[in-house]
Amino acid sequence: MEDALTKIGVVGAGQMGHGIAQVAATSGFSVLLNDRDEQALTAAGNAIEASLDKLVSKDRLKASQRDGALENLEMTTDLGDFADCDLVIEAIVENEEIKLDLFTRLDAITADDTILASNTSSISITRLAASTQRPDRFIGIHFMNPVPIMKLVEVIEGLATSEATTHAARSLIEQMGKTAVFASDSPGFLVNRILMPMINEAVFALHEGIATAEDIDAAMKLGTNQPMGPLTLADFIGLDTCLAILEVLHDNIGDPKYRPCPLLRNYVAAGWLGRKTGRGFYNYG
Ligand code: CAA
């Protein structure tokens, strides 16, 4: 039922996936959060509770809404449980092959009228949709991190996405209290087409010794009123994710201006992926 979504499935319990699950559950949807790793689901449950408590303590949410959200949320390690979801949104690693494999499986598991959506930051929605038998019921719904706080959601139609699917996605986003912008199915869509070259340039500035990490961030924070400097933001997003998005821009657009900075590649090779590994451009204890 493309115009009456009630049950939402979320695949991937990482930073984005659990944030999407939290906001959907707070907005009254029945939510099933999946990860193949049991520990990731436990961590996601704890993060959601902490975030809801924070929102209650800041008077942004009533205690009854927090309790309602937790009641609306279920967790599973079994993708088979997604059979009766109205919409399933994928928020797994930014890797095209792994996403294609997941969507082929979801296509087989879910009902014919289930909408499949991807939270990909950069990968072609048309290509992902082509791995299913329902490219008309496939769409990009790209949330920003941290999902409970950020207002924006990018919507990306694939070549075959139907009007009914777009309408359902728009209603979902409105019900979640977010603002939708529409971007064409072009590498990096809108936000990352602009954001990632800025982050990459900040890494080049560090690589070339133009300034220290602290001064690069202070310059952009205090000089352009950004809430976080670009290197802090890169650590927050994850340096592996930033590199993956830049690779998509570089490979698919072909313009050398998107070449990932060698220093970014080295950080990723070293496993210094930002906050999630305790070290990126900064140390996180
Ligand atoms: N759950 C609930 N509340 C949260 C939260 C969460 N997960 N994260 C932050 N908050 C709340 C805090 O409680 C705080 O509330 P008050 O304003 O009521 O005090 C508020 O958000 C601000 O948080 P902090 O005081 O801890 O820290 P801050 O002022 O530095 O804000 C931030 C944190 C909201 C993350 C802010 O730094 C920010 O907006 N940074 C930029 C984030 C950004 O650009 N995100 C997009 C990344 S790009 C992306 O996601 C797309 C992609 O494909 C890569």
mmCIF file of C-alpha atoms and ligand atoms in Angstrom:
data_model
loop_
_atom_site.group_PDB
_atom_site.id
_atom_site.type_symbol
_atom_site.label_atom_id
_atom_site.label_comp_id
_atom_site.label_asym_id
_atom_site.label_seq_id
_atom_site.Cartn_x
_atom_site.Cartn_y
_atom_site.Cartn_z
ATOM 1 C CA MET A 1 0.000 0.000 0.000
ATOM 2 C CA GLU A 2 2.184 2.808 -1.276
ATOM 3 C CA ASP A 3 0.084 5.591 0.242
ATOM 4 C CA ALA A 4 -0.426 4.148 3.723
ATOM 5 C CA LEU A 5 2.850 3.102 5.247
ATOM 6 C CA THR A 6 2.595 1.642 8.730
ATOM 7 C CA LYS A 7 5.448 -0.837 9.093
ATOM 8 C CA ILE A 8 8.982 0.252 8.249
ATOM 9 C CA GLY A 9 11.984 -2.052 8.081
ATOM 10 C CA VAL A 10 15.512 -0.711 8.515
ATOM 11 C CA VAL A 11 18.526 -2.836 7.502
ATOM 12 C CA GLY A 12 21.788 -1.951 9.222
ATOM 13 C CA ALA A 13 21.930 -0.876 12.874
ATOM 14 C CA GLY A 14 24.901 1.484 12.566
ATOM 15 C CA GLN A 15 24.867 5.230 13.155
ATOM 16 C CA MET A 16 22.455 5.991 10.292
ATOM 17 C CA GLY A 17 20.278 2.892 10.569
ATOM 18 C CA HIS A 18 19.547 3.215 14.261
ATOM 19 C CA GLY A 19 18.943 6.954 13.864
ATOM 20 C CA ILE A 20 16.380 6.303 11.101
ATOM 21 C CA ALA A 21 14.736 3.563 13.178
ATOM 22 C CA GLN A 22 14.539 5.912 16.178
ATOM 23 C CA VAL A 23 12.912 8.757 14.273
ATOM 24 C CA ALA A 24 10.475 6.437 12.464
ATOM 25 C CA ALA A 25 9.454 4.826 15.767
ATOM 26 C CA THR A 26 9.054 8.255 17.410
ATOM 27 C CA SER A 27 6.861 9.306 14.479
ATOM 28 C CA GLY A 28 4.376 6.494 15.127
ATOM 29 C CA PHE A 29 5.538 3.863 12.636
ATOM 30 C CA SER A 30 5.963 0.272 13.647
ATOM 31 C CA VAL A 31 9.691 -0.324 13.083
ATOM 32 C CA LEU A 32 11.763 -3.446 12.605
ATOM 33 C CA LEU A 33 15.523 -2.858 12.851
ATOM 34 C CA ASN A 34 17.784 -5.529 11.416
ATOM 35 C CA ASP A 35 21.475 -6.265 11.654
ATOM 36 C CA ARG A 36 23.158 -9.603 11.116
ATOM 37 C CA ASP A 37 25.328 -8.847 14.163
ATOM 38 C CA GLU A 38 23.491 -9.311 17.486
ATOM 39 C CA GLN A 39 25.978 -7.043 19.289
ATOM 40 C CA ALA A 40 25.332 -4.237 16.805
ATOM 41 C CA LEU A 41 21.617 -4.487 17.620
ATOM 42 C CA THR A 42 22.307 -4.307 21.363
ATOM 43 C CA ALA A 43 24.537 -1.258 20.850
ATOM 44 C CA ALA A 44 21.858 0.311 18.617
ATOM 45 C CA GLY A 45 19.180 -0.250 21.287
ATOM 46 C CA ASN A 46 21.381 1.447 23.892
ATOM 47 C CA ALA A 47 22.171 4.374 21.574
ATOM 48 C CA ILE A 48 18.482 4.873 20.767
ATOM 49 C CA GLU A 49 17.544 4.887 24.455
ATOM 50 C CA ALA A 50 20.334 7.358 25.251
ATOM 51 C CA SER A 51 19.281 9.644 22.405
ATOM 52 C CA LEU A 52 15.585 9.519 23.390
ATOM 53 C CA ASP A 53 16.519 10.267 27.019
ATOM 54 C CA LYS A 54 18.623 13.219 25.863
ATOM 55 C CA LEU A 55 15.703 14.577 23.830
ATOM 56 C CA VAL A 56 13.374 14.184 26.846
ATOM 57 C CA SER A 57 15.878 15.922 29.148
ATOM 58 C CA LYS A 58 16.026 18.832 26.668
ATOM 59 C CA ASP A 59 12.207 19.046 26.530
ATOM 60 C CA ARG A 60 12.254 18.185 22.822
ATOM 61 C CA LEU A 61 10.236 15.021 23.450
ATOM 62 C CA LYS A 62 7.661 14.011 26.078
ATOM 63 C CA ALA A 63 8.435 10.982 28.255
ATOM 64 C CA SER A 64 5.280 9.335 26.861
ATOM 65 C CA GLN A 65 6.623 9.806 23.294
ATOM 66 C CA ARG A 66 9.917 8.175 24.298
ATOM 67 C CA ASP A 67 8.012 5.203 25.783
ATOM 68 C CA GLY A 68 5.822 4.996 22.673
ATOM 69 C CA ALA A 69 8.878 4.995 20.428
ATOM 70 C CA LEU A 70 10.472 2.140 22.360
ATOM 71 C CA GLU A 71 7.216 0.178 22.128
ATOM 72 C CA ASN A 72 7.094 0.720 18.351
ATOM 73 C CA LEU A 73 10.592 -0.680 17.880
ATOM 74 C CA GLU A 74 11.546 -4.309 17.359
ATOM 75 C CA MET A 75 14.952 -5.788 16.509
ATOM 76 C CA THR A 76 15.806 -8.863 14.478
ATOM 77 C CA THR A 77 18.831 -10.588 12.997
ATOM 78 C CA ASP A 78 16.565 -12.367 10.481
ATOM 79 C CA LEU A 79 15.892 -10.583 7.173
ATOM 80 C CA GLY A 80 12.986 -13.017 6.663
ATOM 81 C CA ASP A 81 11.024 -10.973 9.239
ATOM 82 C CA PHE A 82 10.750 -8.137 6.690
ATOM 83 C CA ALA A 83 8.128 -9.962 4.596
ATOM 84 C CA ASP A 84 5.211 -7.781 5.740
ATOM 85 C CA CYS A 85 6.952 -4.368 5.856
ATOM 86 C CA ASP A 86 5.394 -1.585 3.747
ATOM 87 C CA LEU A 87 8.779 0.026 3.165
ATOM 88 C CA VAL A 88 12.292 -1.247 3.842
ATOM 89 C CA ILE A 89 15.177 1.181 3.991
ATOM 90 C CA GLU A 90 18.744 -0.016 3.637
ATOM 91 C CA ALA A 91 21.456 1.720 5.688
ATOM 92 C CA ILE A 92 24.407 -0.660 5.415
ATOM 93 C CA VAL A 93 28.022 -0.084 4.373
ATOM 94 C CA GLU A 94 28.614 2.245 1.382
ATOM 95 C CA ASN A 95 29.635 -0.562 -0.974
ATOM 96 C CA GLU A 96 27.742 -1.143 -4.202
ATOM 97 C CA GLU A 97 28.276 -4.917 -4.448
ATOM 98 C CA ILE A 98 27.126 -5.544 -0.880
ATOM 99 C CA LYS A 99 24.060 -3.327 -1.384
ATOM 100 C CA LEU A 100 23.162 -5.072 -4.676
ATOM 101 C CA ASP A 101 23.316 -8.439 -2.960
ATOM 102 C CA LEU A 102 21.101 -7.207 -0.100
ATOM 103 C CA PHE A 103 18.483 -5.752 -2.458
ATOM 104 C CA THR A 104 18.324 -8.977 -4.474
ATOM 105 C CA ARG A 105 17.544 -10.800 -1.213
ATOM 106 C CA LEU A 106 15.039 -8.179 -0.011
ATOM 107 C CA ASP A 107 13.291 -8.334 -3.378
ATOM 108 C CA ALA A 108 12.745 -12.069 -2.909
ATOM 109 C CA ILE A 109 11.672 -11.788 0.748
ATOM 110 C CA THR A 110 9.279 -8.840 0.759
ATOM 111 C CA ALA A 111 5.709 -8.596 -0.558
ATOM 112 C CA ASP A 112 5.275 -7.383 -4.145
ATOM 113 C CA ASP A 113 3.963 -3.981 -3.066
ATOM 114 C CA THR A 114 6.724 -3.270 -0.506
ATOM 115 C CA ILE A 115 8.771 -0.190 -1.372
ATOM 116 C CA LEU A 116 12.543 -0.674 -1.204
ATOM 117 C CA ALA A 117 14.634 2.372 -0.359
ATOM 118 C CA SER A 118 18.336 3.056 0.006
ATOM 119 C CA ASN A 119 19.996 5.527 2.347
ATOM 120 C CA THR A 120 23.089 5.494 0.113
ATOM 121 C CA SER A 121 25.111 8.724 0.232
ATOM 122 C CA SER A 122 26.285 8.520 -3.367
ATOM 123 C CA ILE A 123 25.613 5.292 -5.278
ATOM 124 C CA SER A 124 23.268 5.306 -8.313
ATOM 125 C CA ILE A 125 19.663 4.572 -7.333
ATOM 126 C CA THR A 126 18.934 3.385 -10.887
ATOM 127 C CA ARG A 127 21.731 0.779 -10.650
ATOM 128 C CA LEU A 128 20.590 -0.420 -7.207
ATOM 129 C CA ALA A 129 16.960 -0.581 -8.393
ATOM 130 C CA ALA A 130 17.987 -2.688 -11.396
ATOM 131 C CA SER A 131 19.022 -5.498 -9.016
ATOM 132 C CA THR A 132 15.317 -5.934 -8.159
ATOM 133 C CA GLN A 133 12.172 -6.862 -10.076
ATOM 134 C CA ARG A 134 10.493 -3.664 -8.797
ATOM 135 C CA PRO A 135 12.506 -0.637 -10.009
ATOM 136 C CA ASP A 136 9.234 1.363 -9.963
ATOM 137 C CA ARG A 137 8.954 0.734 -6.218
ATOM 138 C CA PHE A 138 12.555 1.695 -5.470
ATOM 139 C CA ILE A 139 13.806 5.108 -4.289
ATOM 140 C CA GLY A 140 16.696 6.883 -2.559
ATOM 141 C CA ILE A 141 15.871 8.372 0.859
ATOM 142 C CA HIS A 142 19.068 9.870 2.231
ATOM 143 C CA PHE A 143 19.113 11.044 5.860
ATOM 144 C CA MET A 144 21.781 13.200 7.500
ATOM 145 C CA ASN A 145 23.755 12.361 10.626
ATOM 146 C CA PRO A 146 22.751 12.692 13.490
ATOM 147 C CA VAL A 147 19.346 11.662 12.167
ATOM 148 C CA PRO A 148 17.321 12.714 15.255
ATOM 149 C CA ILE A 149 18.651 16.294 14.949
ATOM 150 C CA MET A 150 19.184 16.995 11.259
ATOM 151 C CA LYS A 151 16.120 18.272 9.396
ATOM 152 C CA LEU A 152 17.132 17.425 5.836
ATOM 153 C CA VAL A 153 16.359 14.303 3.831
ATOM 154 C CA GLU A 154 17.414 14.000 0.182
ATOM 155 C CA VAL A 155 15.031 12.138 -2.109
ATOM 156 C CA ILE A 156 16.456 10.569 -5.259
ATOM 157 C CA GLU A 157 14.272 8.977 -7.913
ATOM 158 C CA GLY A 158 15.782 6.283 -10.096
ATOM 159 C CA LEU A 159 14.957 6.238 -13.796
ATOM 160 C CA ALA A 160 11.973 3.916 -13.224
ATOM 161 C CA THR A 161 10.708 5.198 -9.826
ATOM 162 C CA SER A 162 6.918 5.635 -9.958
ATOM 163 C CA GLU A 163 5.048 8.730 -8.843
ATOM 164 C CA ALA A 164 3.254 6.670 -6.187
ATOM 165 C CA THR A 165 6.603 5.619 -4.696
ATOM 166 C CA THR A 166 7.833 9.217 -4.586
ATOM 167 C CA HIS A 167 4.538 10.273 -3.008
ATOM 168 C CA ALA A 168 4.912 7.586 -0.314
ATOM 169 C CA ALA A 169 8.509 8.662 0.403
ATOM 170 C CA ARG A 170 7.473 12.293 0.658
ATOM 171 C CA SER A 171 4.669 11.430 3.114
ATOM 172 C CA LEU A 172 7.057 9.350 5.214
ATOM 173 C CA ILE A 173 9.546 12.218 5.429
ATOM 174 C CA GLU A 174 6.818 14.721 6.337
ATOM 175 C CA GLN A 175 5.455 12.385 9.017
ATOM 176 C CA MET A 176 8.989 12.156 10.425
ATOM 177 C CA GLY A 177 9.041 15.953 10.729
ATOM 178 C CA LYS A 178 11.836 16.340 8.182
ATOM 179 C CA THR A 179 12.244 18.520 5.105
ATOM 180 C CA ALA A 180 12.713 16.828 1.728
ATOM 181 C CA VAL A 181 14.835 18.135 -1.117
ATOM 182 C CA PHE A 182 14.848 16.377 -4.463
ATOM 183 C CA ALA A 183 18.106 15.624 -6.242
ATOM 184 C CA SER A 184 18.646 13.845 -9.531
ATOM 185 C CA ASP A 185 20.302 10.429 -9.607
ATOM 186 C CA SER A 186 23.766 11.821 -10.113
ATOM 187 C CA PRO A 187 26.911 10.714 -8.181
ATOM 188 C CA GLY A 188 26.803 12.084 -4.606
ATOM 189 C CA PHE A 189 23.367 13.598 -5.314
ATOM 190 C CA LEU A 190 23.278 17.120 -3.847
ATOM 191 C CA VAL A 191 24.693 17.282 -0.309
ATOM 192 C CA ASN A 192 27.749 15.102 -0.883
ATOM 193 C CA ARG A 193 28.467 16.617 -4.311
ATOM 194 C CA ILE A 194 29.108 19.855 -2.423
ATOM 195 C CA LEU A 195 30.207 18.641 1.034
ATOM 196 C CA MET A 196 32.801 16.005 0.087
ATOM 197 C CA PRO A 197 34.922 18.266 -2.170
ATOM 198 C CA MET A 198 35.035 20.733 0.760
ATOM 199 C CA ILE A 199 36.141 18.020 3.200
ATOM 200 C CA ASN A 200 38.672 16.704 0.640
ATOM 201 C CA GLU A 201 40.082 20.213 0.182
ATOM 202 C CA ALA A 202 40.453 20.548 3.967
ATOM 203 C CA VAL A 203 42.435 17.268 3.981
ATOM 204 C CA PHE A 204 44.620 18.598 1.124
ATOM 205 C CA ALA A 205 45.214 21.779 3.165
ATOM 206 C CA LEU A 206 46.419 19.597 6.050
ATOM 207 C CA HIS A 207 48.444 17.354 3.693
ATOM 208 C CA GLU A 208 50.190 20.361 2.140
ATOM 209 C CA GLY A 209 50.962 21.880 5.548
ATOM 210 C CA ILE A 210 48.877 24.980 4.908
ATOM 211 C CA ALA A 211 47.609 24.877 8.509
ATOM 212 C CA THR A 212 47.121 22.528 11.439
ATOM 213 C CA ALA A 213 43.931 20.443 11.738
ATOM 214 C CA GLU A 214 42.813 22.683 14.614
ATOM 215 C CA ASP A 215 43.332 25.861 12.598
ATOM 216 C CA ILE A 216 41.649 24.468 9.474
ATOM 217 C CA ASP A 217 38.590 23.621 11.583
ATOM 218 C CA ALA A 218 38.678 26.916 13.511
ATOM 219 C CA ALA A 219 38.891 28.825 10.212
ATOM 220 C CA MET A 220 35.776 27.183 8.772
ATOM 221 C CA LYS A 221 33.864 27.136 12.076
ATOM 222 C CA LEU A 222 34.495 30.722 13.067
ATOM 223 C CA GLY A 223 34.944 32.085 9.558
ATOM 224 C CA THR A 224 31.924 30.500 7.884
ATOM 225 C CA ASN A 225 29.702 29.655 10.875
ATOM 226 C CA GLN A 226 29.730 25.906 10.376
ATOM 227 C CA PRO A 227 28.819 23.974 13.547
ATOM 228 C CA MET A 228 31.829 21.680 13.078
ATOM 229 C CA GLY A 229 35.028 22.246 11.108
ATOM 230 C CA PRO A 230 35.431 19.980 8.036
ATOM 231 C CA LEU A 231 38.005 17.646 9.617
ATOM 232 C CA THR A 232 35.908 17.201 12.769
ATOM 233 C CA LEU A 233 32.915 16.552 10.531
ATOM 234 C CA ALA A 234 34.897 14.005 8.487
ATOM 235 C CA ASP A 235 35.799 12.172 11.717
ATOM 236 C CA PHE A 236 32.124 12.302 12.693
ATOM 237 C CA ILE A 237 30.907 10.885 9.343
ATOM 238 C CA GLY A 238 33.709 8.279 9.201
ATOM 239 C CA LEU A 239 36.791 8.634 7.005
ATOM 240 C CA ASP A 240 36.041 5.339 5.209
ATOM 241 C CA THR A 241 32.605 6.679 4.253
ATOM 242 C CA CYS A 242 34.112 9.999 3.075
ATOM 243 C CA LEU A 243 36.660 8.111 0.946
ATOM 244 C CA ALA A 244 33.979 5.799 -0.493
ATOM 245 C CA ILE A 245 31.843 8.795 -1.514
ATOM 246 C CA LEU A 246 34.813 10.604 -3.077
ATOM 247 C CA GLU A 247 35.672 7.438 -5.046
ATOM 248 C CA VAL A 248 32.111 7.364 -6.400
ATOM 249 C CA LEU A 249 32.347 11.041 -7.429
ATOM 250 C CA HIS A 250 35.791 10.540 -8.999
ATOM 251 C CA ASP A 251 35.025 7.249 -10.788
ATOM 252 C CA ASN A 252 31.586 8.222 -12.079
ATOM 253 C CA ILE A 253 32.071 11.880 -12.977
ATOM 254 C CA GLY A 254 35.649 11.370 -14.134
ATOM 255 C CA ASP A 255 36.795 14.880 -13.283
ATOM 256 C CA PRO A 256 40.219 14.891 -11.507
ATOM 257 C CA LYS A 257 38.945 17.619 -9.171
ATOM 258 C CA TYR A 258 37.286 14.806 -7.159
ATOM 259 C CA ARG A 259 40.566 12.895 -6.637
ATOM 260 C CA PRO A 260 40.636 11.774 -2.989
ATOM 261 C CA CYS A 261 43.558 13.299 -1.072
ATOM 262 C CA PRO A 262 46.373 10.726 -0.550
ATOM 263 C CA LEU A 263 46.373 11.595 3.161
ATOM 264 C CA LEU A 264 42.716 10.539 3.425
ATOM 265 C CA ARG A 265 43.593 7.223 1.754
ATOM 266 C CA ASN A 266 46.436 6.722 4.232
ATOM 267 C CA TYR A 267 44.231 7.374 7.252
ATOM 268 C CA VAL A 268 41.726 4.821 6.003
ATOM 269 C CA ALA A 269 44.504 2.319 5.235
ATOM 270 C CA ALA A 270 45.771 2.768 8.801
ATOM 271 C CA GLY A 271 42.296 2.072 10.193
ATOM 272 C CA TRP A 272 42.056 5.626 11.537
ATOM 273 C CA LEU A 273 38.435 6.056 10.561
ATOM 274 C CA GLY A 274 37.428 8.870 12.906
ATOM 275 C CA ARG A 275 35.306 8.809 16.038
ATOM 276 C CA LYS A 276 34.127 5.245 15.585
ATOM 277 C CA THR A 277 37.681 3.860 15.878
ATOM 278 C CA GLY A 278 38.851 6.407 18.468
ATOM 279 C CA ARG A 279 41.257 8.066 16.042
ATOM 280 C CA GLY A 280 40.971 10.094 12.873
ATOM 281 C CA PHE A 281 42.239 13.620 12.363
ATOM 282 C CA TYR A 282 41.789 13.883 16.139
ATOM 283 C CA ASN A 283 42.142 11.445 19.034
ATOM 284 C CA TYR A 284 38.999 10.440 20.894
ATOM 285 C CA GLY A 285 40.575 8.746 23.895
HETATM 286 N N1 CAA B 1 20.241 12.388 19.743
HETATM 287 C C1 CAA B 1 19.620 13.351 20.435
HETATM 288 N N2 CAA B 1 20.106 14.600 20.597
HETATM 289 C C2 CAA B 1 21.298 14.868 20.034
HETATM 290 C C3 CAA B 1 22.020 13.907 19.293
HETATM 291 C C4 CAA B 1 21.435 12.616 19.153
HETATM 292 N N3 CAA B 1 22.030 11.633 18.448
HETATM 293 N N4 CAA B 1 23.167 14.474 18.845
HETATM 294 C C5 CAA B 1 23.160 15.753 19.280
HETATM 295 N N5 CAA B 1 22.027 15.990 19.997
HETATM 296 C C6 CAA B 1 21.570 17.266 20.547
HETATM 297 C C7 CAA B 1 22.260 17.688 21.802
HETATM 298 O O1 CAA B 1 21.607 17.175 22.934
HETATM 299 C C8 CAA B 1 22.117 19.194 21.750
HETATM 300 O O2 CAA B 1 20.823 19.628 22.139
HETATM 301 P P1 CAA B 1 20.558 21.174 22.596
HETATM 302 O O3 CAA B 1 20.813 22.046 21.406
HETATM 303 O O4 CAA B 1 19.121 21.162 22.999
HETATM 304 O O5 CAA B 1 21.511 21.407 23.711
HETATM 305 C C9 CAA B 1 22.245 19.479 20.302
HETATM 306 O O6 CAA B 1 21.913 18.267 19.608
HETATM 307 C C10 CAA B 1 23.614 19.910 19.991
HETATM 308 O O7 CAA B 1 24.519 18.895 20.466
HETATM 309 P P2 CAA B 1 25.827 19.146 21.320
HETATM 310 O O8 CAA B 1 25.642 20.346 22.227
HETATM 311 O O9 CAA B 1 26.271 17.852 21.921
HETATM 312 O O10 CAA B 1 26.938 19.441 20.300
HETATM 313 P P3 CAA B 1 26.919 20.463 19.133
HETATM 314 O O11 CAA B 1 26.320 21.752 19.507
HETATM 315 O O12 CAA B 1 28.306 20.423 18.594
HETATM 316 O O13 CAA B 1 25.968 19.802 18.056
HETATM 317 C C11 CAA B 1 25.763 18.522 16.145
HETATM 318 C C12 CAA B 1 26.199 18.539 17.565
HETATM 319 C C13 CAA B 1 24.248 18.615 16.057
HETATM 320 C C14 CAA B 1 26.218 17.181 15.578
HETATM 321 C C15 CAA B 1 26.400 19.757 15.393
HETATM 322 O O14 CAA B 1 27.767 19.804 15.659
HETATM 323 C C16 CAA B 1 26.209 19.701 13.913
HETATM 324 O O15 CAA B 1 25.157 20.053 13.388
HETATM 325 N N6 CAA B 1 27.266 19.266 13.177
HETATM 326 C C17 CAA B 1 27.201 19.112 11.732
HETATM 327 C C18 CAA B 1 26.476 17.849 11.404
HETATM 328 C C19 CAA B 1 26.386 17.630 9.922
HETATM 329 O O16 CAA B 1 26.823 18.396 9.091
HETATM 330 N N7 CAA B 1 25.778 16.509 9.557
HETATM 331 C C20 CAA B 1 25.645 16.113 8.192
HETATM 332 C C21 CAA B 1 26.787 15.243 7.854
HETATM 333 S S1 CAA B 1 26.714 14.759 6.183
HETATM 334 C C22 CAA B 1 25.712 13.435 6.199
HETATM 335 O O17 CAA B 1 25.246 12.961 7.198
HETATM 336 C C23 CAA B 1 25.439 12.861 4.875
HETATM 337 C C24 CAA B 1 26.398 11.900 4.355
HETATM 338 O O18 CAA B 1 26.000 11.199 3.434
HETATM 339 C C25 CAA B 1 27.786 11.780 4.774
#
